[in-house]
Protein backbone atom coordinates (compact mmCIF):
# COMPACT_ATOMS: atom_id res chain seq x y z
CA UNK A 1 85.62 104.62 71.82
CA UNK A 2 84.53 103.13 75.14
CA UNK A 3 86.78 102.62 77.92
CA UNK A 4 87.10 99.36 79.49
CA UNK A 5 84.72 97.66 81.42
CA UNK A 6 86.00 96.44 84.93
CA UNK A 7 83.71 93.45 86.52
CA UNK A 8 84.06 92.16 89.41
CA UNK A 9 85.87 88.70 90.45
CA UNK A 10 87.18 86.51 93.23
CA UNK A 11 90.81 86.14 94.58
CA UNK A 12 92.75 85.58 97.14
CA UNK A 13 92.53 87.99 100.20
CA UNK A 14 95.54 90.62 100.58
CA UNK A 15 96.51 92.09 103.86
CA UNK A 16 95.62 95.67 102.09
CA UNK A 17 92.15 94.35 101.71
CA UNK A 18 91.95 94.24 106.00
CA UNK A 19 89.94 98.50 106.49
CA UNK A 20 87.40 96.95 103.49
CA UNK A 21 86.62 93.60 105.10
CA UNK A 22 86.32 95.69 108.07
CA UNK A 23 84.08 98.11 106.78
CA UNK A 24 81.90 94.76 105.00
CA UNK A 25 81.75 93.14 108.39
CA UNK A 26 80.03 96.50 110.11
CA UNK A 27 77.87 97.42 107.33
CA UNK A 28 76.25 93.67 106.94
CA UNK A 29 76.19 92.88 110.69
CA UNK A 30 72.96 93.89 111.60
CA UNK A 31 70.70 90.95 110.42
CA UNK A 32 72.15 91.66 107.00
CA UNK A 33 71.64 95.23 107.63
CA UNK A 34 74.32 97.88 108.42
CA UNK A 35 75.48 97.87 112.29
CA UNK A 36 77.55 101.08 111.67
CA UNK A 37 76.54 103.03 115.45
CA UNK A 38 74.59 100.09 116.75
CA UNK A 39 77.53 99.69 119.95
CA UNK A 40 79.54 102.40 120.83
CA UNK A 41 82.42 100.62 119.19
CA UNK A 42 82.28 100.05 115.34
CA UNK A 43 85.02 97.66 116.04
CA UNK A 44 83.24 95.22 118.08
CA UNK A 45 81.63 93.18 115.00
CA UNK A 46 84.59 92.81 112.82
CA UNK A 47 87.20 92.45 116.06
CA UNK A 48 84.43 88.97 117.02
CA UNK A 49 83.67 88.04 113.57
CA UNK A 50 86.35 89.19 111.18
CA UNK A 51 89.46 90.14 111.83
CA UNK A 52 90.47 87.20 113.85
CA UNK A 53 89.91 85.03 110.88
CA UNK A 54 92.41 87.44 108.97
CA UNK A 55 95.09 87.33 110.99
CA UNK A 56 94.87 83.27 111.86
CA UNK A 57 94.09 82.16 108.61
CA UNK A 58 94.28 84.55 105.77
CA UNK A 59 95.06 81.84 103.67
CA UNK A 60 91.39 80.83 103.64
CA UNK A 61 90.00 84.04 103.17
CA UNK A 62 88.90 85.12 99.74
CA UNK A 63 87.52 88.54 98.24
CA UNK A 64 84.82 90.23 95.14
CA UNK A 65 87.11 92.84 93.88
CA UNK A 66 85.38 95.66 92.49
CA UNK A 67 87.21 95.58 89.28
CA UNK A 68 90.02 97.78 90.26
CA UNK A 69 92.15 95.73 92.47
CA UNK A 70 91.48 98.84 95.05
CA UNK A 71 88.13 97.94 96.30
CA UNK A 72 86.60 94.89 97.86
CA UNK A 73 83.04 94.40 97.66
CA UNK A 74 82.69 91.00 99.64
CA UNK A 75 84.68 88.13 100.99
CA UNK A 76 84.19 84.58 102.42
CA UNK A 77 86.40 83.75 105.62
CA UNK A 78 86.82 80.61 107.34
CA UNK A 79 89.17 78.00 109.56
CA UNK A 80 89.69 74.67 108.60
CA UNK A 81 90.12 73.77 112.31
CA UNK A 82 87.55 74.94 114.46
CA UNK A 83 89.58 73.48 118.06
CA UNK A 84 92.90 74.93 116.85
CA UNK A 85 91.07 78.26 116.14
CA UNK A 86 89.51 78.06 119.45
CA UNK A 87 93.09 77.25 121.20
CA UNK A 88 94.59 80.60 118.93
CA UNK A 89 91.74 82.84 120.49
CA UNK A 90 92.72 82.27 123.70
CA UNK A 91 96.08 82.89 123.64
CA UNK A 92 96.93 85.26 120.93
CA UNK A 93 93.28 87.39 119.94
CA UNK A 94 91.47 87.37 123.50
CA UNK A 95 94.01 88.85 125.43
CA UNK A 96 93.95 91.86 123.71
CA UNK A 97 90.24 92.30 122.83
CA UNK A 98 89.60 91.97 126.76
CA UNK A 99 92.74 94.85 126.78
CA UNK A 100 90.37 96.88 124.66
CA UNK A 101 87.45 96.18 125.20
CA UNK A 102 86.70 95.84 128.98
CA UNK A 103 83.21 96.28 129.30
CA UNK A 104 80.52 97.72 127.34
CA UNK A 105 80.70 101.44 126.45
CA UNK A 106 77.63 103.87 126.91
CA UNK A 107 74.25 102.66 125.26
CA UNK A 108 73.65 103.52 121.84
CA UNK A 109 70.30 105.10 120.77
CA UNK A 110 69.83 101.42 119.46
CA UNK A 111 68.48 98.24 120.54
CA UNK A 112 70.04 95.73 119.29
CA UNK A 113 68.58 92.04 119.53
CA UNK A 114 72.57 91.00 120.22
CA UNK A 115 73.64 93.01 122.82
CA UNK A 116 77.46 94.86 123.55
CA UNK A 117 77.58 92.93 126.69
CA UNK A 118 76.51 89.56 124.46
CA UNK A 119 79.11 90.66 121.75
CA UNK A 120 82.18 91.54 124.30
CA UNK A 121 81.26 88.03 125.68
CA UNK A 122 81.77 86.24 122.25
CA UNK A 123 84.66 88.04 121.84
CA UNK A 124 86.34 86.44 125.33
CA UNK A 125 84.54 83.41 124.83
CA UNK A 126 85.94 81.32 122.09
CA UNK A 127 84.72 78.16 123.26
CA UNK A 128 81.30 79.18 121.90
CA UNK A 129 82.34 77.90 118.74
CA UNK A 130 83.09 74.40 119.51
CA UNK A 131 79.20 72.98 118.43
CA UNK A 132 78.62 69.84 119.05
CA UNK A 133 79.45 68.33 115.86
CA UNK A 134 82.72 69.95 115.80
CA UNK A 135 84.79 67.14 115.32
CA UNK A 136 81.89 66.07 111.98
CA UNK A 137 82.42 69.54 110.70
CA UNK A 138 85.59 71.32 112.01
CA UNK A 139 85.60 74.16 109.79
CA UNK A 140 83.61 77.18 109.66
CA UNK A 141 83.14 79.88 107.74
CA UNK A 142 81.39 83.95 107.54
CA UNK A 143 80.10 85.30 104.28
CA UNK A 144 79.27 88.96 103.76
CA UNK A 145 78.35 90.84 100.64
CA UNK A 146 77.72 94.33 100.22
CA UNK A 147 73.55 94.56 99.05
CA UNK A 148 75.32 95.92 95.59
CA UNK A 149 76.98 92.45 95.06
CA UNK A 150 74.15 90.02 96.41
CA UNK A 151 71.97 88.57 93.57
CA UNK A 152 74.90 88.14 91.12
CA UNK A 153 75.86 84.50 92.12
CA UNK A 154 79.57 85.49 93.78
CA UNK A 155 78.08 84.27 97.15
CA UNK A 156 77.61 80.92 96.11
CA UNK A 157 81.06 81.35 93.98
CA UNK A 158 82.96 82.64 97.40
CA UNK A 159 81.54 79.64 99.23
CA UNK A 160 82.33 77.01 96.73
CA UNK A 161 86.45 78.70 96.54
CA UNK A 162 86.56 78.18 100.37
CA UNK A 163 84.88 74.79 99.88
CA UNK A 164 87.44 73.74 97.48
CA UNK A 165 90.26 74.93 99.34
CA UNK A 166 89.43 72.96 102.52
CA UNK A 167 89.10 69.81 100.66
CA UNK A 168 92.09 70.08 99.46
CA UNK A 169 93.60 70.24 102.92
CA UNK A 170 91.42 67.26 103.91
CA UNK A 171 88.83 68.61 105.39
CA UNK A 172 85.62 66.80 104.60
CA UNK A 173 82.84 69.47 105.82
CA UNK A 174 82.37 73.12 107.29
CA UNK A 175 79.45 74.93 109.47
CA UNK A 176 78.37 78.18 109.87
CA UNK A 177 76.06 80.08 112.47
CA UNK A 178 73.64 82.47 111.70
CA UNK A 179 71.20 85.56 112.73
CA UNK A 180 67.79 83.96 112.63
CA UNK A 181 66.43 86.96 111.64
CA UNK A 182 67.98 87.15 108.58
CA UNK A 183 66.12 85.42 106.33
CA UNK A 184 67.74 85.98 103.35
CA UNK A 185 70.59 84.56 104.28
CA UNK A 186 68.59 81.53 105.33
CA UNK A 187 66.89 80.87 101.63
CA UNK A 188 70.50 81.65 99.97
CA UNK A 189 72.25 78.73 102.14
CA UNK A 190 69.35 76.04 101.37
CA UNK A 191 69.23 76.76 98.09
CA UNK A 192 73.40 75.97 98.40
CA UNK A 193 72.50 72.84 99.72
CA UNK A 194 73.68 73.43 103.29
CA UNK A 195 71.10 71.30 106.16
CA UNK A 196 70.57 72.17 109.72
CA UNK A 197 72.54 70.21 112.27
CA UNK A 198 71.18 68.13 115.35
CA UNK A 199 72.81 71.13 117.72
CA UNK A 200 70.65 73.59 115.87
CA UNK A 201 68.03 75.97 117.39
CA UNK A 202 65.36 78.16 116.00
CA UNK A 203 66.96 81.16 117.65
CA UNK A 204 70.57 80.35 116.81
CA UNK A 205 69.93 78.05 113.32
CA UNK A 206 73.79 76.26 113.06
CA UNK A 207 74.11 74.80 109.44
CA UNK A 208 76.50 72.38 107.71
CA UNK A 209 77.65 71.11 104.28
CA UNK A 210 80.33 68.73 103.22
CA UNK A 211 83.27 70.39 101.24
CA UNK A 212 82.75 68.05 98.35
């Protein structure tokens, strides 16, 4: 007798789901690589590109369970308004991540190519995020997988869930920035169909891809 076999699927995020979209967010932030003791704060990367997201909008968030209902193994995250997002940052998410986060902490034994002081600005600088084409494409979105997920098609199922659910709120097409260097990344989102926008630079590609 075997026992059962638990594979892994997509729902909706859960607020108990918040330490492993966390832990996702530090371990895939370097390039694609794990930033775990890159800053002197593992919090920095998910507190800029994470957990925001989670507390304005969990409603667009969506996870890979493991199987178990315990575990998440990746998750896609987005807003469906990038100017209301913006608006929220400023007066309900910056205030505190200045709070904690007043200026870099002591230098790592790592280099990063994005530095603390470049990362504590994003994270008191929400107007970053309003691209040019913002009003063409006001949502946006982060993807992260775990390296034991990628390959097995539930990136371009997570992206195609969030899709869905924006266009059934109206919203006719999202963007996404991305780590140049990660290349990876790069080949999965053309092969998704996504095209660089006019705003886009080699060092800081910005993508885009109607919902329908």
């Amino acid at each position: 007798m075997t026992g059962d076999v638990r594979l892994p699927f997509i729902r909706p995020y859960r607020p108990a789901d918040r330490d492993d979209v966390f832990e996702i967010c530090l371990r895939t932030a370097a390039g694609g690589g794990d930033a775990t003791g890159v800053y002197s704060d593992d919090a920095l990367m998910p507190e800029v590109f994470a957990l925001p997201y989670l507390e304005y909008a969990p409603e667009l968030a969506f996870v890979v369970d493991d199987g178990s209902g315990e575990r998440v193994l990746g998750y896609v995250i987005g807003v469906a308004d990038t100017r209301a997002f913006v608006e929220w940052w400023k007066r309900a998410w910056g205030p505190g991540f200045r709070e904690r986060h007043p200026a870099p902490g002591p230098p790592t034994e790592r280099d990063p190519g994005f530095t603390e002081a470049q990362l504590l600005a994003a994270g008191t600088d929400p107007d970053r995020m309003l691209i040019a084409e913002v009003d063409e494409y006001p949502a946006h979105l982060h993807i992260d997988l775990l390296p034991e997920l990628q390959g097995q098609g539930f990136g371009r199922r997570l992206i195609d869930t969030l899709r869905q659910a924006l266009a059934g709120r109206g919203v006719a097409a999202v963007h996404l920035g991305m780590d140049a260097a990660n290349t990876n990344a790069r080949a999965f989102y053309d092969r998704l169909g996504f095209h660089e926008l006019p705003s886009s630079r080699a060092d800081a590609p910005l993508l885009g891809i109607a919902t329908r």
